[in-house]
């Protein structure tokens, strides 16, 4: 395999691994095509480390020549050719914010290892990435890839309304390269009209349905910005499409995730917004949400503040505020709340877009669905939501998650949009501890997998790219994996109690908290809280078992009455 | 219907007056309604909004009543009353600008909110409430010392203070080193501020290290020494047989301790106390804490300072003070765990000292983390050792600007809350208990927090003439239980006292703001109670079915054993 040419030294003995909250361990370090492997001497499992090279964001190395300095430990004769006394230190900063340090005896070995890590962690070819090699015995590549095909989602809506249809206008990805092949659109609009509307939208992202409100029949649509440009071009088909979304005289809202000023400026570069005169039934609301570089810098600042170990504690809150991360969380949640309010309380359909329609747009549509739709709050429902609104809808994961907060590389398209989504979901979970079927562990898992994963789910930037590379045939699906009974147990919230009601988050600053589970994951001992979480789980399980589970199970066995409805706590 | 019928009245509570006026709600605007004043509370009910807006404020929580606007002031609703409360809120009522409409209500409010300033009794002495449990029996010093394994061969119980002669702000029962004679104690008392000599608060069951508490030594400018005091501390040090130094934790910042010399106080000098190390914990005094909480109130009531929330919060320093108190208590607990005895004091030994000893005890001894144990802790370290509740809270007293007032006890409860956040399964009681304690810290409905010390409480016959707060709590224990409490043995809890891990107690300090998610009773506890109820329901059903099924009606041939009864039941639908 070509990886071997990057590996000059595959094994080093007597390496010392140092990570927060663990005593330093001496052991063997091993570099493979996709992993960094460390195995402690004592065979103690806490001293084992298996790190995906893809997870490494940045490394720092320093070598010292310590000739003449003795006492570095006895060496076996086989290693005597090693330049005695020299050593090096590699600091590894991971995309999941973990920081660890390796002290490698031997300058040359150290440099070799470092260059292997540098080369292998930044491989650009998708098909060389680990998901294409991950073949665990308990998973089969024959299984279904993904949770719910578009046909299935559409079937639900079809049962409630005949105003919508599933269009395959994008079956070859010609109309919109970042959309999936099948999308839901108004029944009265034919494919030809869609194709024309797509030409009037950035990246071909014409308005498609992403949420149908069961009670009032209103919808959330999403798209990218229209392209009126400086000449105020218009597109009849696009107007027709939007008109078809709402019934006759009704009013719809357009939530533009840019400020009015930015939307104006976008006209100079060919973009723009839906003008009042051409889209008479639509009222535009501008809510400026930060994206791209600004978010990336916010994450970097926050991570710096979190990893600052100096005891200058009295500046912590200011640093936290200066990173602006929580104010981004605030504005996203507030705007998602506004979107949900428009649909639920005002009874209006809403179109959401920014410029590309692949980032902040998806944040809003996802969170609004969590707020409104109890189905999305189950474990499976949530993963299906992510699949629809992020993976299928073409959030460019590969570009956005190429690096995280530590990288020294020049930033290109990196932006922690998906991390911001997970943070907002965490805030919801914190404010409504019973409403979500899943908890923090799932969000942490997703945060990690988005940046580096055994699975193919977050590879590539769009469905088109995934198809071209055979991702669905040659890698395993993370969401399917997380729904397996064995995994499911780890991620279930034991206190879950489904509610049909919308969950309206409070967005007052004191109601929002830093997500310590993510940002302090590696720098604080979460041991007690983890223990507490375990205890709570056991308590609830016990309580259920004692209270009704046992008697119900017994009853079922004795009288063969189906248990549905008996045990739902 | 007569709205008066809906005013909740406690036994012994009497209506004094009522008045139509407008409540200027900072969140929903002006609300018309009627206010009722009783000898215990101010109750407001709106007349024309649905759902009705109500206010139910114990008059004990009122710190200040002022008239706003004059007979000639312009603008709508500019004439009325402005009431400042001790529990982080203000209430404004507007009246019609005619005929001195507010005079009567102002005077009545002023009289009943500050009964002590008007030679009237506090409501606790008028209450006729009866409870199943008697809270006054929760704490008995002898029982508590016996629980700690005292007296033993190193520590004895002394009744020297039986009639409060040694120290009028200490309780009557004290634990002192076995080797120290009553004469020694008297001599030491002369060298300690207000006679508050070092006495035992807690002893480690295994290593026998003790937490002793006291006030500052009377060193003064000239640097006086007292051989008896020096020897006394050395006896404390060696009581558990270690040769280590005794650690004296002076809660104050170093400079404050030095400054205290000017007024006759001071700290234990290195030369005089050679077997001791002195550590300053940098905790500020009552005035600093009062101003800090006041700043906090400014940024959360009525409106939350939104634009720069975190830096505003930082500038109140409230969390920083919490951090220092917790960090100090951690140091105390850590010394004890490693087998060194410690002496804790500040200036008088009734504010910061009480915070430190009680928090350290909470970390060290899981008994204090139970519902009963926590009551014992508060009774012992705060009430019996003379935290000046009357002065710090100002019960029934009109002098709202009294410099003696300070939220020291609130700060302690906040620290406890921080610990419950970091160890969600280690405490038997819930947040609701903490909020209830703070509510009745002000309410004057119970005798528990009245007066400054035991001697005054005795004089006023508090135990016979008033009801204890713990009577209320212990008669309804289920409401104050943490559903996730996991009984544990003897683990020492070390919370993380870093700014990053401390949170503002939003559900207490900002609980009046409807825009902050209200969790008076957390949904988790609610759910737990539902589950418990469900369990009971099933068990009851099971029992019934067992009874009705005990007739010879066996579904199969295996004889049902009592442990696994067979039953038959139709679908049971859960109530949620």
mmCIF file of C-alpha atoms in Angstrom, chain A residues 296-424:
data_model
loop_
_atom_site.group_PDB
_atom_site.id
_atom_site.type_symbol
_atom_site.label_atom_id
_atom_site.label_comp_id
_atom_site.label_asym_id
_atom_site.label_seq_id
_atom_site.Cartn_x
_atom_site.Cartn_y
_atom_site.Cartn_z
ATOM 1 C CA UNK A 296 -13.857 29.441 13.005
ATOM 2 C CA UNK A 297 -12.041 32.257 14.770
ATOM 3 C CA UNK A 298 -14.576 32.197 17.556
ATOM 4 C CA UNK A 299 -13.901 28.498 18.064
ATOM 5 C CA UNK A 300 -10.155 29.105 18.077
ATOM 6 C CA UNK A 301 -10.491 31.835 20.687
ATOM 7 C CA UNK A 302 -12.761 29.722 22.820
ATOM 8 C CA UNK A 303 -10.421 26.742 22.665
ATOM 9 C CA UNK A 304 -7.502 28.957 23.616
ATOM 10 C CA UNK A 305 -9.410 30.292 26.596
ATOM 11 C CA UNK A 306 -10.425 26.792 27.651
ATOM 12 C CA UNK A 307 -6.952 25.358 27.441
ATOM 13 C CA UNK A 308 -5.325 28.305 29.165
ATOM 14 C CA UNK A 309 -4.132 26.620 32.312
ATOM 15 C CA UNK A 310 -2.777 29.731 33.969
ATOM 16 C CA UNK A 311 -4.622 30.503 37.119
ATOM 17 C CA UNK A 312 -5.640 33.935 36.035
ATOM 18 C CA UNK A 313 -9.138 32.894 36.889
ATOM 19 C CA UNK A 314 -10.696 36.269 37.258
ATOM 20 C CA UNK A 315 -10.579 36.903 33.529
ATOM 21 C CA UNK A 316 -12.296 33.694 32.522
ATOM 22 C CA UNK A 317 -15.765 35.097 31.977
ATOM 23 C CA UNK A 318 -14.397 37.976 29.918
ATOM 24 C CA UNK A 319 -12.406 35.579 27.796
ATOM 25 C CA UNK A 320 -15.448 33.441 27.320
ATOM 26 C CA UNK A 321 -17.425 36.488 26.301
ATOM 27 C CA UNK A 322 -14.682 37.704 23.946
ATOM 28 C CA UNK A 323 -14.696 34.418 22.081
ATOM 29 C CA UNK A 324 -18.326 35.279 21.206
ATOM 30 C CA UNK A 325 -19.140 31.575 20.926
ATOM 31 C CA UNK A 326 -22.083 31.799 23.279
ATOM 32 C CA UNK A 327 -23.468 34.819 21.507
ATOM 33 C CA UNK A 328 -23.389 32.809 18.278
ATOM 34 C CA UNK A 329 -25.263 30.060 20.080
ATOM 35 C CA UNK A 330 -27.682 32.692 21.304
ATOM 36 C CA UNK A 331 -28.433 34.210 17.909
ATOM 37 C CA UNK A 332 -28.801 30.835 16.211
ATOM 38 C CA UNK A 333 -31.217 29.559 18.855
ATOM 39 C CA UNK A 334 -33.139 32.819 18.878
ATOM 40 C CA UNK A 335 -33.523 32.786 15.097
ATOM 41 C CA UNK A 336 -34.494 29.113 15.062
ATOM 42 C CA UNK A 337 -37.078 30.010 17.697
ATOM 43 C CA UNK A 338 -38.348 32.788 15.450
ATOM 44 C CA UNK A 339 -38.618 30.361 12.548
ATOM 45 C CA UNK A 340 -40.537 27.857 14.643
ATOM 46 C CA UNK A 341 -42.799 30.625 15.940
ATOM 47 C CA UNK A 342 -43.660 31.753 12.418
ATOM 48 C CA UNK A 343 -44.808 28.237 11.594
ATOM 49 C CA UNK A 344 -46.443 27.185 14.850
ATOM 50 C CA UNK A 345 -47.855 30.412 16.269
ATOM 51 C CA UNK A 346 -48.318 32.636 13.225
ATOM 52 C CA UNK A 347 -49.374 29.712 11.062
ATOM 53 C CA UNK A 348 -47.224 30.786 8.131
ATOM 54 C CA UNK A 349 -44.957 28.942 5.761
ATOM 55 C CA UNK A 350 -41.352 30.051 5.810
ATOM 56 C CA UNK A 351 -38.486 29.968 3.332
ATOM 57 C CA UNK A 352 -35.006 30.040 4.855
ATOM 58 C CA UNK A 353 -31.804 30.920 3.063
ATOM 59 C CA UNK A 354 -28.552 32.804 3.420
ATOM 60 C CA UNK A 355 -26.220 32.916 0.503
ATOM 61 C CA UNK A 356 -25.177 29.322 -0.227
ATOM 62 C CA UNK A 357 -27.954 27.687 1.712
ATOM 63 C CA UNK A 358 -25.572 25.020 2.972
ATOM 64 C CA UNK A 359 -24.628 26.344 6.397
ATOM 65 C CA UNK A 360 -26.636 28.723 8.586
ATOM 66 C CA UNK A 361 -29.745 27.797 6.611
ATOM 67 C CA UNK A 362 -29.390 24.197 7.743
ATOM 68 C CA UNK A 363 -28.750 25.258 11.331
ATOM 69 C CA UNK A 364 -32.095 26.996 11.434
ATOM 70 C CA UNK A 365 -34.160 24.386 9.658
ATOM 71 C CA UNK A 366 -32.721 21.619 11.846
ATOM 72 C CA UNK A 367 -33.235 23.403 15.148
ATOM 73 C CA UNK A 368 -36.735 24.531 14.239
ATOM 74 C CA UNK A 369 -37.684 20.931 13.539
ATOM 75 C CA UNK A 370 -36.280 19.837 16.889
ATOM 76 C CA UNK A 371 -38.291 22.557 18.589
ATOM 77 C CA UNK A 372 -41.510 21.660 16.797
ATOM 78 C CA UNK A 373 -41.469 18.006 15.933
ATOM 79 C CA UNK A 374 -41.448 15.303 18.617
ATOM 80 C CA UNK A 375 -40.416 12.743 15.980
ATOM 81 C CA UNK A 376 -37.085 14.505 15.563
ATOM 82 C CA UNK A 377 -36.401 14.222 19.278
ATOM 83 C CA UNK A 378 -36.021 10.458 19.290
ATOM 84 C CA UNK A 379 -32.576 9.010 18.737
ATOM 85 C CA UNK A 380 -33.463 7.621 15.341
ATOM 86 C CA UNK A 381 -35.511 10.677 14.431
ATOM 87 C CA UNK A 382 -32.646 12.991 15.279
ATOM 88 C CA UNK A 383 -30.143 11.027 13.238
ATOM 89 C CA UNK A 384 -32.601 10.905 10.345
ATOM 90 C CA UNK A 385 -32.969 14.677 10.678
ATOM 91 C CA UNK A 386 -29.200 15.115 10.467
ATOM 92 C CA UNK A 387 -29.115 12.822 7.486
ATOM 93 C CA UNK A 388 -31.807 14.813 5.680
ATOM 94 C CA UNK A 389 -30.795 18.308 6.637
ATOM 95 C CA UNK A 390 -27.016 17.979 6.638
ATOM 96 C CA UNK A 391 -25.688 14.951 4.812
ATOM 97 C CA UNK A 392 -28.277 14.790 2.021
ATOM 98 C CA UNK A 393 -28.840 18.511 1.896
ATOM 99 C CA UNK A 394 -25.217 19.026 1.040
ATOM 100 C CA UNK A 395 -23.482 20.591 4.001
ATOM 101 C CA UNK A 396 -19.868 20.485 2.782
ATOM 102 C CA UNK A 397 -18.496 18.436 5.677
ATOM 103 C CA UNK A 398 -15.188 17.734 4.024
ATOM 104 C CA UNK A 399 -14.428 21.418 3.584
ATOM 105 C CA UNK A 400 -15.891 22.622 6.860
ATOM 106 C CA UNK A 401 -14.337 19.947 9.038
ATOM 107 C CA UNK A 402 -10.932 19.684 7.367
ATOM 108 C CA UNK A 403 -9.414 21.310 10.401
ATOM 109 C CA UNK A 404 -10.600 22.324 13.819
ATOM 110 C CA UNK A 405 -9.311 24.796 16.379
ATOM 111 C CA UNK A 406 -5.613 23.948 16.528
ATOM 112 C CA UNK A 407 -4.485 23.871 12.945
ATOM 113 C CA UNK A 408 -1.713 26.174 11.794
ATOM 114 C CA UNK A 409 -2.624 25.545 8.199
ATOM 115 C CA UNK A 410 -4.080 28.490 6.360
ATOM 116 C CA UNK A 411 -7.808 28.280 6.736
ATOM 117 C CA UNK A 412 -9.710 27.638 3.590
ATOM 118 C CA UNK A 413 -13.334 26.659 3.975
ATOM 119 C CA UNK A 414 -13.207 25.431 7.543
ATOM 120 C CA UNK A 415 -16.026 26.466 9.818
ATOM 121 C CA UNK A 416 -17.509 24.800 12.891
ATOM 122 C CA UNK A 417 -21.109 25.133 11.729
ATOM 123 C CA UNK A 418 -21.953 21.558 12.605
ATOM 124 C CA UNK A 419 -20.321 21.908 16.010
ATOM 125 C CA UNK A 420 -22.455 24.983 16.601
ATOM 126 C CA UNK A 421 -25.519 22.933 15.740
ATOM 127 C CA UNK A 422 -24.543 20.255 18.243
ATOM 128 C CA UNK A 423 -23.960 22.932 20.876
ATOM 129 C CA UNK A 424 -27.425 24.379 20.263
#
